[in-house]
Amino acid sequence: MSFIQEYTREFIATGVLGILLILLRVISTKLVRRYAKSNQKLEHRTNLVIKYIHLLINILVIIALIVIWGVQTKDIFIALSSITTVVGVAMFAQWSILSNITSGIILFFSFPFKIGDVIKIHDKDFPIEAEIEDIGAFHVFLKTIDDEKIIYPNNLLLQKGISILKNHFEDKEFED
């Protein structure tokens, strides 16, 4: 029996999974863009969230391929334990990066202020009053009235109390 005949089911399942991967990526991209458009989110922030979702989908597809092709469980555990050890050490050393990425996604979907808003961060030691210039994957870029540029981590922004002093979009409605 030839190799192709022996693994026909695996090839078909891999093909179906490939089609499913493409469909999931297209559908998730459209849903995120529709959400971003309806909530006036910026394009580069939308693209970051789409990249994160695509990464998650790709990881799930890799796991599905491992299951489809019947990789031995002990081989998977050996590989995963090695990878987990390396990633665990790296993430322990850089846990704040992961926290900032997660915070960036939360900011995209549910944060009440946008670029151009003037906010006050209620920090006991270092209160900040500034305009939001940009919201990135890791940091929010702020500009004070004295033209001081502040880069504020996303995870701290979620932990502090925030007041919106001047909403960018409300001001535009009054100017028209």
N, CA, C and O of each residue as an XYZ file, in Angstrom:
704
protein
N       0.851     -1.177      0.000
C       0.000      0.000      0.000
C       0.895      1.239      0.000
O       1.874      1.301      0.744
N       0.560      2.217     -0.831
C       1.404      3.408     -0.945
C       1.132      4.377      0.216
O       0.139      4.269      0.936
N       2.047      5.310      0.357
C       1.973      6.301      1.435
C       0.686      7.117      1.354
O       0.046      7.372      2.374
N       0.308      7.524      0.152
C      -0.893      8.362     -0.022
C      -2.145      7.571      0.332
O      -3.044      8.099      0.987
N      -2.218      6.311     -0.093
C      -3.389      5.493      0.230
C      -3.480      5.219      1.727
O      -4.572      5.165      2.294
N      -2.326      5.047      2.357
C      -2.305      4.743      3.785
C      -2.771      5.924      4.636
O      -3.375      5.734      5.691
N      -2.491      7.130      4.178
C      -2.822      8.332      4.957
C      -3.871      9.220      4.272
O      -3.840     10.440      4.426
N      -4.777      8.629      3.535
C      -5.814      9.383      2.824
C      -6.674     10.201      3.782
O      -6.939     11.377      3.534
N      -7.107      9.579      4.874
C      -7.953     10.297      5.839
C      -7.228     11.504      6.418
O      -7.826     12.567      6.588
N      -5.947     11.346      6.719
C      -5.174     12.446      7.282
C      -5.025     13.592      6.285
O      -5.107     14.764      6.651
N      -4.800     13.227      4.991
C      -4.676     14.266      3.967
C      -5.994     15.024      3.788
O      -5.998     16.248      3.660
N      -7.097     14.299      3.779
C      -8.411     14.942      3.636
C      -8.692     15.834      4.842
O      -9.138     16.971      4.683
N      -8.432     15.323      6.047
C      -8.657     16.122      7.252
C      -7.765     17.365      7.268
O      -8.199     18.434      7.696
N      -6.526     17.229      6.804
C      -5.626     18.383      6.732
C      -6.147     19.409      5.736
O      -6.084     20.611      5.997
N      -6.662     18.951      4.596
C      -7.245     19.867      3.605
C      -8.456     20.604      4.161
O      -8.594     21.814      3.979
N      -9.336     19.864      4.843
C     -10.517     20.490      5.457
C     -10.084     21.503      6.515
O     -10.657     22.589      6.611
N      -9.069     21.147      7.308
C      -8.557     22.061      8.328
C      -7.961     23.316      7.693
O      -8.110     24.415      8.228
N      -7.286     23.155      6.551
C      -6.736     24.315      5.838
C      -7.833     25.266      5.376
O      -7.707     26.484      5.500
N      -8.902     24.697      4.847
C     -10.045     25.521      4.419
C     -10.684     26.194      5.629
O     -11.036     27.372      5.578
N     -10.831     25.443      6.717
C     -11.395     26.001      7.944
C     -10.513     27.136      8.486
O     -11.026     28.149      8.962
N      -9.197     26.964      8.413
C      -8.266     28.011      8.844
C      -8.496     29.300      8.058
O      -8.592     30.381      8.638
N      -8.583     29.176      6.749
C      -8.799     30.359      5.902
C     -10.129     31.018      6.243
O     -10.201     32.239      6.374
N     -11.193     30.208      6.388
C     -12.513     30.763      6.717
C     -12.504     31.467      8.080
O     -13.036     32.569      8.216
N     -11.898     30.825      9.085
C     -11.844     31.445     10.418
C     -11.080     32.765     10.394
O     -11.486     33.732     11.038
N      -9.985     32.805      9.659
C      -9.198     34.047      9.581
C      -9.987     35.153      8.884
O      -9.984     36.299      9.334
N     -10.658     34.813      7.793
C     -11.437     35.816      7.054
C     -12.608     36.309      7.900
O     -12.849     37.513      7.990
N     -13.334     35.382      8.518
C     -14.504     35.758      9.323
C     -14.086     36.591     10.533
O     -14.713     37.607     10.834
N     -13.022     36.164     11.231
C     -12.584     36.925     12.412
C     -12.101     38.312     12.014
O     -12.350     39.284     12.726
N     -11.414     38.409     10.883
C     -10.954     39.721     10.412
C     -12.136     40.630     10.113
O     -12.136     41.800     10.498
N     -13.143     40.100      9.430
C     -14.324     40.914      9.104
C     -15.069     41.345     10.360
O     -15.509     42.491     10.460
N     -15.213     40.428     11.323
C     -15.922     40.767     12.558
C     -15.194     41.849     13.349
O     -15.824     42.782     13.846
N     -13.876     41.732     13.469
C     -13.104     42.735     14.214
C     -13.156     44.082     13.490
O     -13.326     45.121     14.127
N     -13.010     44.068     12.167
C     -13.080     45.341     11.409
C     -14.471     45.983     11.524
O     -14.583     47.204     11.642
N     -15.525     45.163     11.489
C     -16.875     45.707     11.637
C     -17.045     46.323     13.024
O     -17.603     47.411     13.164
N     -16.561     45.623     14.043
C     -16.632     46.155     15.407
C     -15.834     47.463     15.510
O     -16.302     48.435     16.104
N     -14.639     47.481     14.934
C     -13.791     48.670     14.999
C     -14.449     49.839     14.273
O     -14.395     50.973     14.749
N     -15.063     49.573     13.139
C     -15.715     50.645     12.377
C     -16.919     51.201     13.131
O     -17.144     52.411     13.148
N     -17.687     50.316     13.750
C     -18.881     50.776     14.462
C     -18.526     51.517     15.755
O     -19.328     52.302     16.262
N     -17.328     51.269     16.286
C     -16.916     51.928     17.525
C     -15.779     52.923     17.323
O     -15.126     53.337     18.281
N     -15.551     53.301     16.076
C     -14.576     54.341     15.727
C     -13.186     54.023     16.269
O     -12.529     54.902     16.828
N     -12.728     52.784     16.112
C     -11.384     52.393     16.530
C     -10.413     52.683     15.387
O     -10.802     52.702     14.219
N      -9.167     52.906     15.730
C      -8.168     53.219     14.727
C      -7.670     51.968     14.008
O      -7.659     50.873     14.569
N      -7.258     52.158     12.753
C      -6.871     51.043     11.899
C      -5.671     50.268     12.430
O      -5.682     49.038     12.406
N      -4.635     50.957     12.910
C      -3.459     50.206     13.356
C      -3.759     49.398     14.618
O      -3.177     48.330     14.812
N      -4.642     49.877     15.465
C      -5.047     49.096     16.639
C      -5.867     47.897     16.193
O      -5.736     46.810     16.756
N      -6.706     48.085     15.194
C      -7.504     46.991     14.657
C      -6.583     45.910     14.107
O      -6.802     44.723     14.347
N      -5.566     46.313     13.379
C      -4.628     45.346     12.804
C      -3.883     44.570     13.879
O      -3.615     43.382     13.699
N      -3.544     45.211     14.989
C      -2.874     44.507     16.085
C      -3.766     43.419     16.669
O      -3.312     42.299     16.903
N      -5.023     43.743     16.903
C      -5.955     42.766     17.463
C      -6.164     41.616     16.477
O      -6.247     40.456     16.882
N      -6.247     41.932     15.199
C      -6.396     40.887     14.176
C      -5.180     39.959     14.186
O      -5.330     38.743     14.066
N      -3.982     40.522     14.327
C      -2.773     39.687     14.403
C      -2.828     38.737     15.593
O      -2.474     37.564     15.469
N      -3.270     39.234     16.744
C      -3.365     38.392     17.935
C      -4.376     37.267     17.737
O      -4.119     36.127     18.125
N      -5.506     37.575     17.144
C      -6.533     36.559     16.909
C      -6.029     35.523     15.905
O      -6.259     34.327     16.079
N      -5.343     35.979     14.854
C      -4.789     35.044     13.874
C      -3.742     34.132     14.511
O      -3.659     32.950     14.177
N      -2.952     34.675     15.417
C      -1.964     33.857     16.112
C      -2.655     32.757     16.921
O      -2.223     31.604     16.897
N      -3.716     33.107     17.629
C      -4.473     32.117     18.395
C      -5.058     31.038     17.480
O      -4.984     29.850     17.794
N      -5.636     31.447     16.358
C      -6.214     30.484     15.403
C      -5.119     29.562     14.870
O      -5.330     28.355     14.758
N      -3.954     30.119     14.541
C      -2.848     29.301     14.023
C      -2.383     28.274     15.052
O      -2.100     27.128     14.702
N      -2.304     28.672     16.298
C      -1.901     27.735     17.354
C      -2.913     26.596     17.472
O      -2.533     25.433     17.612
N      -4.199     26.934     17.417
C      -5.235     25.898     17.489
C      -5.164     24.950     16.295
O      -5.394     23.750     16.444
N      -4.847     25.479     15.108
C      -4.720     24.638     13.915
C      -3.517     23.704     14.045
O      -3.594     22.540     13.652
N      -2.423     24.198     14.586
C      -1.243     23.345     14.788
C      -1.575     22.201     15.745
O      -1.177     21.058     15.521
N      -2.300     22.516     16.802
C      -2.714     21.472     17.748
C      -3.614     20.457     17.045
O      -3.474     19.252     17.253
N      -4.536     20.941     16.214
C      -5.426     20.041     15.478
C      -4.630     19.162     14.508
O      -4.934     17.978     14.365
N      -3.631     19.717     13.848
C      -2.800     18.926     12.936
C      -2.045     17.830     13.685
O      -1.900     16.712     13.190
N      -1.575     18.160     14.866
C      -0.877     17.154     15.678
C      -1.818     16.000     16.005
O      -1.427     14.834     15.955
N      -3.055     16.334     16.336
C      -4.043     15.297     16.652
C      -4.387     14.484     15.396
O      -4.463     13.256     15.452
N      -4.592     15.166     14.271
C      -4.967     14.493     13.021
C      -3.892     13.499     12.585
O      -4.208     12.374     12.195
N      -2.656     13.897     12.648
C      -1.565     13.048     12.169
C      -1.109     12.041     13.217
O      -0.189     11.262     12.967
N      -1.742     12.047     14.384
C      -1.509     11.003     15.368
C      -0.113     10.971     15.955
O       0.459      9.897     16.145
N       0.428     12.113     16.237
C       1.730     12.166     16.889
C       1.592     11.512     18.253
O       0.607     11.732     18.958
N       2.567     10.719     18.620
C       2.524      9.998     19.883
C       2.423     10.964     21.059
O       3.093     11.997     21.082
N       1.596     10.627     22.020
C       1.364     11.473     23.181
C       2.654     11.746     23.949
O       2.894     12.875     24.377
N       3.478     10.730     24.123
C       4.720     10.936     24.874
C       5.646     11.896     24.146
O       6.361     12.664     24.790
N       5.648     11.868     22.800
C       6.476     12.803     22.038
C       5.973     14.234     22.197
O       6.760     15.175     22.299
N       4.647     14.383     22.217
C       4.059     15.711     22.418
C       4.428     16.252     23.794
O       4.814     17.413     23.928
N       4.307     15.407     24.814
C       4.626     15.853     26.177
C       6.092     16.227     26.330
O       6.412     17.194     27.022
N       6.980     15.486     25.703
C       8.408     15.821     25.768
C       8.661     17.174     25.100
O       9.364     18.022     25.649
N       8.088     17.367     23.923
C       8.269     18.638     23.212
C       7.639     19.794     23.988
O       8.246     20.854     24.138
N       6.410     19.579     24.482
C       5.722     20.645     25.216
C       6.432     20.995     26.519
O       6.509     22.166     26.890
N       6.947     19.987     27.209
C       7.646     20.294     28.457
C       8.923     21.083     28.190
O       9.271     21.975     28.964
N       9.613     20.769     27.121
C      10.816     21.529     26.766
C      10.459     22.963     26.382
O      11.091     23.916     26.838
N       9.444     23.099     25.544
C       9.020     24.436     25.110
C       8.489     25.229     26.298
O       8.808     26.409     26.447
N       7.683     24.596     27.142
C       7.113     25.279     28.302
C       8.196     25.760     29.253
O       8.082     26.842     29.830
N       9.228     24.977     29.419
C      10.325     25.384     30.289
C      10.991     26.647     29.765
O      11.219     27.595     30.516
N      11.298     26.656     28.485
C      11.950     27.829     27.887
C      11.021     29.037     27.920
O      11.424     30.129     28.320
N       9.776     28.835     27.498
C       8.815     29.943     27.477
C       8.511     30.414     28.896
O       8.372     31.614     29.132
N       8.408     29.486     29.838
C       8.135     29.857     31.229
C       9.212     30.747     31.808
O       8.915     31.736     32.480
N      10.451     30.404     31.553
C      11.551     31.237     32.032
C      11.497     32.608     31.356
O      11.677     33.637     32.007
N      11.249     32.610     30.049
C      11.185     33.878     29.320
C      10.004     34.729     29.791
O      10.142     35.941     29.954
N       8.840     34.100     30.011
C       7.667     34.862     30.435
C       7.787     35.330     31.879
O       7.293     36.399     32.235
N       8.442     34.527     32.707
C       8.654     34.968     34.082
C       9.524     36.213     34.078
O       9.304     37.140     34.859
N      10.505     36.228     33.201
C      11.390     37.384     33.110
C      10.671     38.562     32.446
O      11.004     39.717     32.713
N       9.698     38.283     31.592
C       9.026     39.339     30.832
C       7.506     39.299     30.997
O       6.776     39.528     30.032
N       7.026     39.015     32.193
C       5.579     38.885     32.400
C       4.836     40.170     32.086
O       3.670     40.139     31.693
N       5.509     41.301     32.259
C       4.835     42.574     32.012
C       4.531     42.777     30.532
O       3.570     43.468     30.190
N       5.331     42.189     29.655
C       5.066     42.303     28.221
C       3.750     41.612     27.892
O       2.911     42.172     27.187
N       3.569     40.405     28.395
C       2.326     39.681     28.166
C       1.143     40.426     28.767
O       0.067     40.486     28.171
N       1.346     40.987     29.940
C       0.299     41.761     30.600
C      -0.078     42.984     29.767
O      -1.258     43.317     29.661
N       0.906     43.652     29.179
C       0.630     44.829     28.358
C      -0.083     44.468     27.060
O      -0.945     45.217     26.599
N       0.267     43.332     26.469
C      -0.422     42.902     25.250
C      -1.889     42.609     25.559
O      -2.781     43.041     24.829
N      -2.130     41.877     26.638
C      -3.508     41.578     27.043
C      -4.270     42.864     27.331
O      -5.422     43.012     26.923
N      -3.636     43.783     28.027
C      -4.273     45.070     28.322
C      -4.567     45.841     27.045
O      -5.597     46.508     26.948
N      -3.670     45.757     26.062
C      -3.899     46.430     24.784
C      -5.139     45.914     24.084
O      -5.883     46.689     23.484
N      -5.371     44.596     24.155
C      -6.575     44.014     23.551
C      -7.815     44.475     24.313
O      -8.831     44.806     23.701
N      -7.739     44.498     25.644
C      -8.871     44.968     26.453
C      -9.164     46.431     26.141
O     -10.325     46.818     26.006
N      -8.117     47.244     26.025
C      -8.307     48.658     25.695
C      -9.004     48.814     24.351
O      -9.848     49.695     24.182
N      -8.651     47.959     23.398
C      -9.254     48.046     22.070
C     -10.750     47.803     22.118
O     -11.526     48.540     21.509
N     -11.156     46.765     22.843
C     -12.562     46.383     22.815
C     -13.447     47.135     23.793
O     -14.646     47.259     23.544
N     -12.900     47.647     24.907
C     -13.838     48.158     25.901
C     -13.393     49.419     26.623
O     -13.883     49.689     27.720
N     -12.501     50.188     26.064
C     -12.071     51.351     26.819
C     -12.851     52.581     26.420
O     -13.134     52.761     25.236
N     -13.214     53.441     27.370
C     -14.125     54.550     27.106
C     -13.487     55.774     26.461
O     -14.210     56.700     26.094
N     -12.177     55.820     26.306
C     -11.590     57.001     25.694
C     -10.819     56.639     24.437
O     -10.465     55.483     24.205
N     -10.571     57.671     23.631
C      -9.953     57.478     22.327
C      -8.800     58.459     22.154
O      -8.582     59.337     22.990
N      -8.083     58.299     21.081
C      -6.991     59.213     20.761
C      -7.564     60.622     20.598
O      -8.575     60.826     19.927
N      -6.898     61.577     21.223
C      -7.351     62.967     21.180
C      -8.038     63.402     22.460
O      -8.183     64.600     22.704
N      -8.466     62.450     23.286
C      -9.101     62.783     24.559
C      -8.036     63.261     25.550
O      -6.892     62.809     25.518
N      -8.431     64.168     26.415
C      -7.564     64.607     27.507
C      -8.029     63.866     28.759
O      -9.201     63.918     29.133
N      -7.080     63.174     29.398
C      -7.426     62.358     30.556
C      -6.586     62.755     31.760
O      -5.537     63.387     31.638
N      -7.084     62.363     32.921
C      -6.324     62.531     34.154
C      -6.190     61.148     34.776
O      -7.186     60.471     35.031
N      -4.939     60.734     35.020
C      -4.659     59.453     35.642
C      -4.486     59.700     37.130
O      -3.600     60.448     37.545
N      -5.331     59.071     37.929
C      -5.321     59.280     39.375
C      -4.309     58.354     40.035
O      -4.662     57.309     40.581
N      -3.061     58.754     39.975
C      -1.978     58.022     40.608
C      -1.537     58.827     41.821
O      -1.221     60.010     41.700
N      -1.515     58.198     42.984
C      -1.196     58.900     44.226
C       0.184     59.566     44.159
O       0.350     60.705     44.596
N       1.157     58.860     43.616
C       2.516     59.383     43.589
C       2.797     60.286     42.391
O       3.480     61.302     42.525
N       2.275     59.920     41.219
C       2.553     60.680     40.001
C       1.271     60.906     39.198
O       1.060     60.228     38.193
N       0.415     61.836     39.610
C      -0.795     62.094     38.823
C      -0.422     62.714     37.471
O       0.497     63.528     37.377
N      -1.143     62.316     36.447
C      -0.843     62.788     35.095
C      -2.114     63.326     34.465
O      -3.177     62.711     34.551
N      -1.990     64.483     33.832
C      -3.069     65.048     33.037
C      -2.491     65.290     31.657
O      -1.570     66.091     31.495
N      -3.037     64.589     30.648
C      -2.437     64.663     29.323
C      -3.436     64.248     28.247
O      -4.486     63.674     28.534
N      -3.083     64.554     27.007
C      -3.871     64.162     25.844
C      -3.329     62.834     25.318
O      -2.117     62.622     25.273
N      -4.232     61.952     24.924
C      -3.820     60.668     24.353
C      -3.432     60.907     22.894
O      -4.249     61.342     22.083
N      -2.168     60.615     22.579
C      -1.699     60.774     21.203
C      -1.831     59.478     20.412
O      -2.153     59.498     19.223
N      -1.581     58.346     21.080
C      -1.656     57.063     20.400
C      -1.836     55.962     21.443
O      -1.406     56.098     22.588
N      -2.473     54.881     21.030
C      -2.626     53.713     21.895
C      -2.028     52.539     21.137
O      -2.570     52.104     20.121
N      -0.906     52.028     21.636
C      -0.214     50.934     20.976
C      -0.496     49.607     21.648
O      -1.350     49.508     22.529
N       0.241     48.578     21.218
C       0.064     47.243     21.778
C       0.564     47.162     23.209
O       0.028     46.396     24.009
N       1.591     47.946     23.546
C       2.197     47.870     24.871
C       1.989     49.127     25.703
O       1.906     49.054     26.929
N       1.905     50.283     25.042
C       1.889     51.562     25.757
C       0.857     52.514     25.179
O       0.420     52.384     24.035
N       0.484     53.476     26.014
C      -0.317     54.612     25.570
C       0.630     55.809     25.552
O       1.369     56.041     26.509
N       0.599     56.555     24.470
C       1.473     57.701     24.328
C       0.681     58.956     24.674
O      -0.339     59.253     24.051
N       1.164     59.685     25.674
C       0.474     60.855     26.194
C       1.319     62.103     25.963
O       2.544     62.034     25.862
N       0.632     63.250     25.881
C       1.315     64.538     25.735
C       0.676     65.516     26.716
O      -0.527     65.773     26.666
N       1.510     66.059     27.615
C       0.995     66.983     28.621
C       0.848     68.378     28.028
O       1.257     68.633     26.896
N       0.265     69.266     28.802
C       0.086     70.649     28.363
C       1.430     71.361     28.158
O       1.518     72.334     27.410
N       2.479     70.860     28.837
C       3.829     71.417     28.699
C       4.610     70.734     27.584
O       5.830     70.881     27.516
N       3.942     69.995     26.713
C       4.542     69.237     25.611
C       5.484     68.134     26.075
O       6.375     67.721     25.333
N       5.292     67.666     27.283
C       6.073     66.533     27.779
C       5.436     65.263     27.218
O       4.222     65.082     27.305
N       6.257     64.388     26.646
C       5.773     63.123     26.094
C       5.920     62.047     27.166
O       6.994     61.862     27.737
N       4.826     61.344     27.425
C       4.829     60.288     28.437
C       4.386     58.998     27.760
O       3.389     58.966     27.039
N       5.139     57.945     28.004
C       4.767     56.620     27.519
C       4.301     55.839     28.739
O       5.082     55.558     29.648
N       3.017     55.492     28.746
C       2.394     54.882     29.920
C       1.991     53.447     29.582
O       1.273     53.236     28.605
N       2.428     52.463     30.355
C       2.098     51.055     30.059
C       0.594     50.794     30.121
O      -0.110     51.315     30.986
N       0.122     49.977     29.186
C      -1.305     49.657     29.118
C      -1.821     48.997     30.393
O      -2.929     49.294     30.841
N      -1.025     48.104     30.978
C      -1.531     47.395     32.161
C      -1.721     48.351     33.339
O      -2.636     48.157     34.139
N      -0.877     49.379     33.464
C      -1.068     50.361     34.533
C      -2.292     51.238     34.268
O      -2.959     51.683     35.202
N      -2.578     51.481     32.999
C      -3.740     52.292     32.651
C      -5.035     51.606     33.091
O      -5.997     52.273     33.471
N      -5.054     50.284     33.039
C      -6.240     49.551     33.478
C      -6.351     49.493     35.000
O      -7.437     49.280     35.538
N      -5.220     49.684     35.695
C      -5.218     49.567     37.152
C      -5.514     50.886     37.851
O      -5.886     50.883     39.024
N      -5.361     51.996     37.171
C      -5.533     53.312     37.789
C      -6.909     53.881     37.462
O      -7.538     53.515     36.469
N      -7.350     54.777     38.319
C      -8.571     55.508     38.029
C      -8.284     56.564     36.961
O      -7.241     57.217     36.989
N      -9.209     56.723     36.030
C      -9.024     57.661     34.921
C     -10.246     58.568     34.833
O     -11.384     58.109     34.926
N      -9.992     59.862     34.652
C     -11.072     60.813     34.367
C     -10.872     61.337     32.959
O      -9.755     61.681     32.573
N     -11.946     61.400     32.191
C     -11.884     62.009     30.865
C     -12.247     63.472     31.041
O     -13.388     63.805     31.358
N     -11.264     64.346     30.831
C     -11.480     65.769     31.035
C     -12.044     66.442     29.790
O     -12.837     67.379     29.887
N     -11.632     65.959     28.623
C     -12.075     66.568     27.373
C     -12.132     65.467     26.331
O     -11.110     64.864     26.002
N     -13.336     65.199     25.803
C     -13.522     64.142     24.824
C     -13.314     64.698     23.432
O     -13.970     65.666     23.047
N     -12.416     64.105     22.677
C     -12.045     64.565     21.339
C     -13.244     64.623     20.393
O     -13.406     65.604     19.666
N     -14.081     63.593     20.391
C     -15.187     63.529     19.451
C     -16.324     64.465     19.835
O     -17.019     64.982     18.960
N     -16.521     64.687     21.120
C     -17.560     65.633     21.541
C     -17.194     67.043     21.102
O     -18.063     67.800     20.670
N     -15.900     67.410     21.209
C     -15.457     68.736     20.788
C     -15.675     68.935     19.299
O     -16.048     70.029     18.875
N     -15.451     67.895     18.486
C     -15.646     68.024     17.044
C     -17.110     68.269     16.711
O     -17.419     69.013     15.779
N     -18.010     67.652     17.461
C     -19.436     67.872     17.210
C     -19.819     69.311     17.520
O     -20.655     69.884     16.822
N     -19.226     69.912     18.556
C     -19.551     71.285     18.911
C     -18.956     72.271     17.927
O     -19.519     73.346     17.721
N     -17.807     71.925     17.300
C     -17.161     72.839     16.378
C     -17.920     72.944     15.074
O     -17.906     74.003     14.445
N     -18.599     71.857     14.634
C     -19.271     71.849     13.320
C     -20.440     72.782     13.251
O     -21.093     72.876     12.212
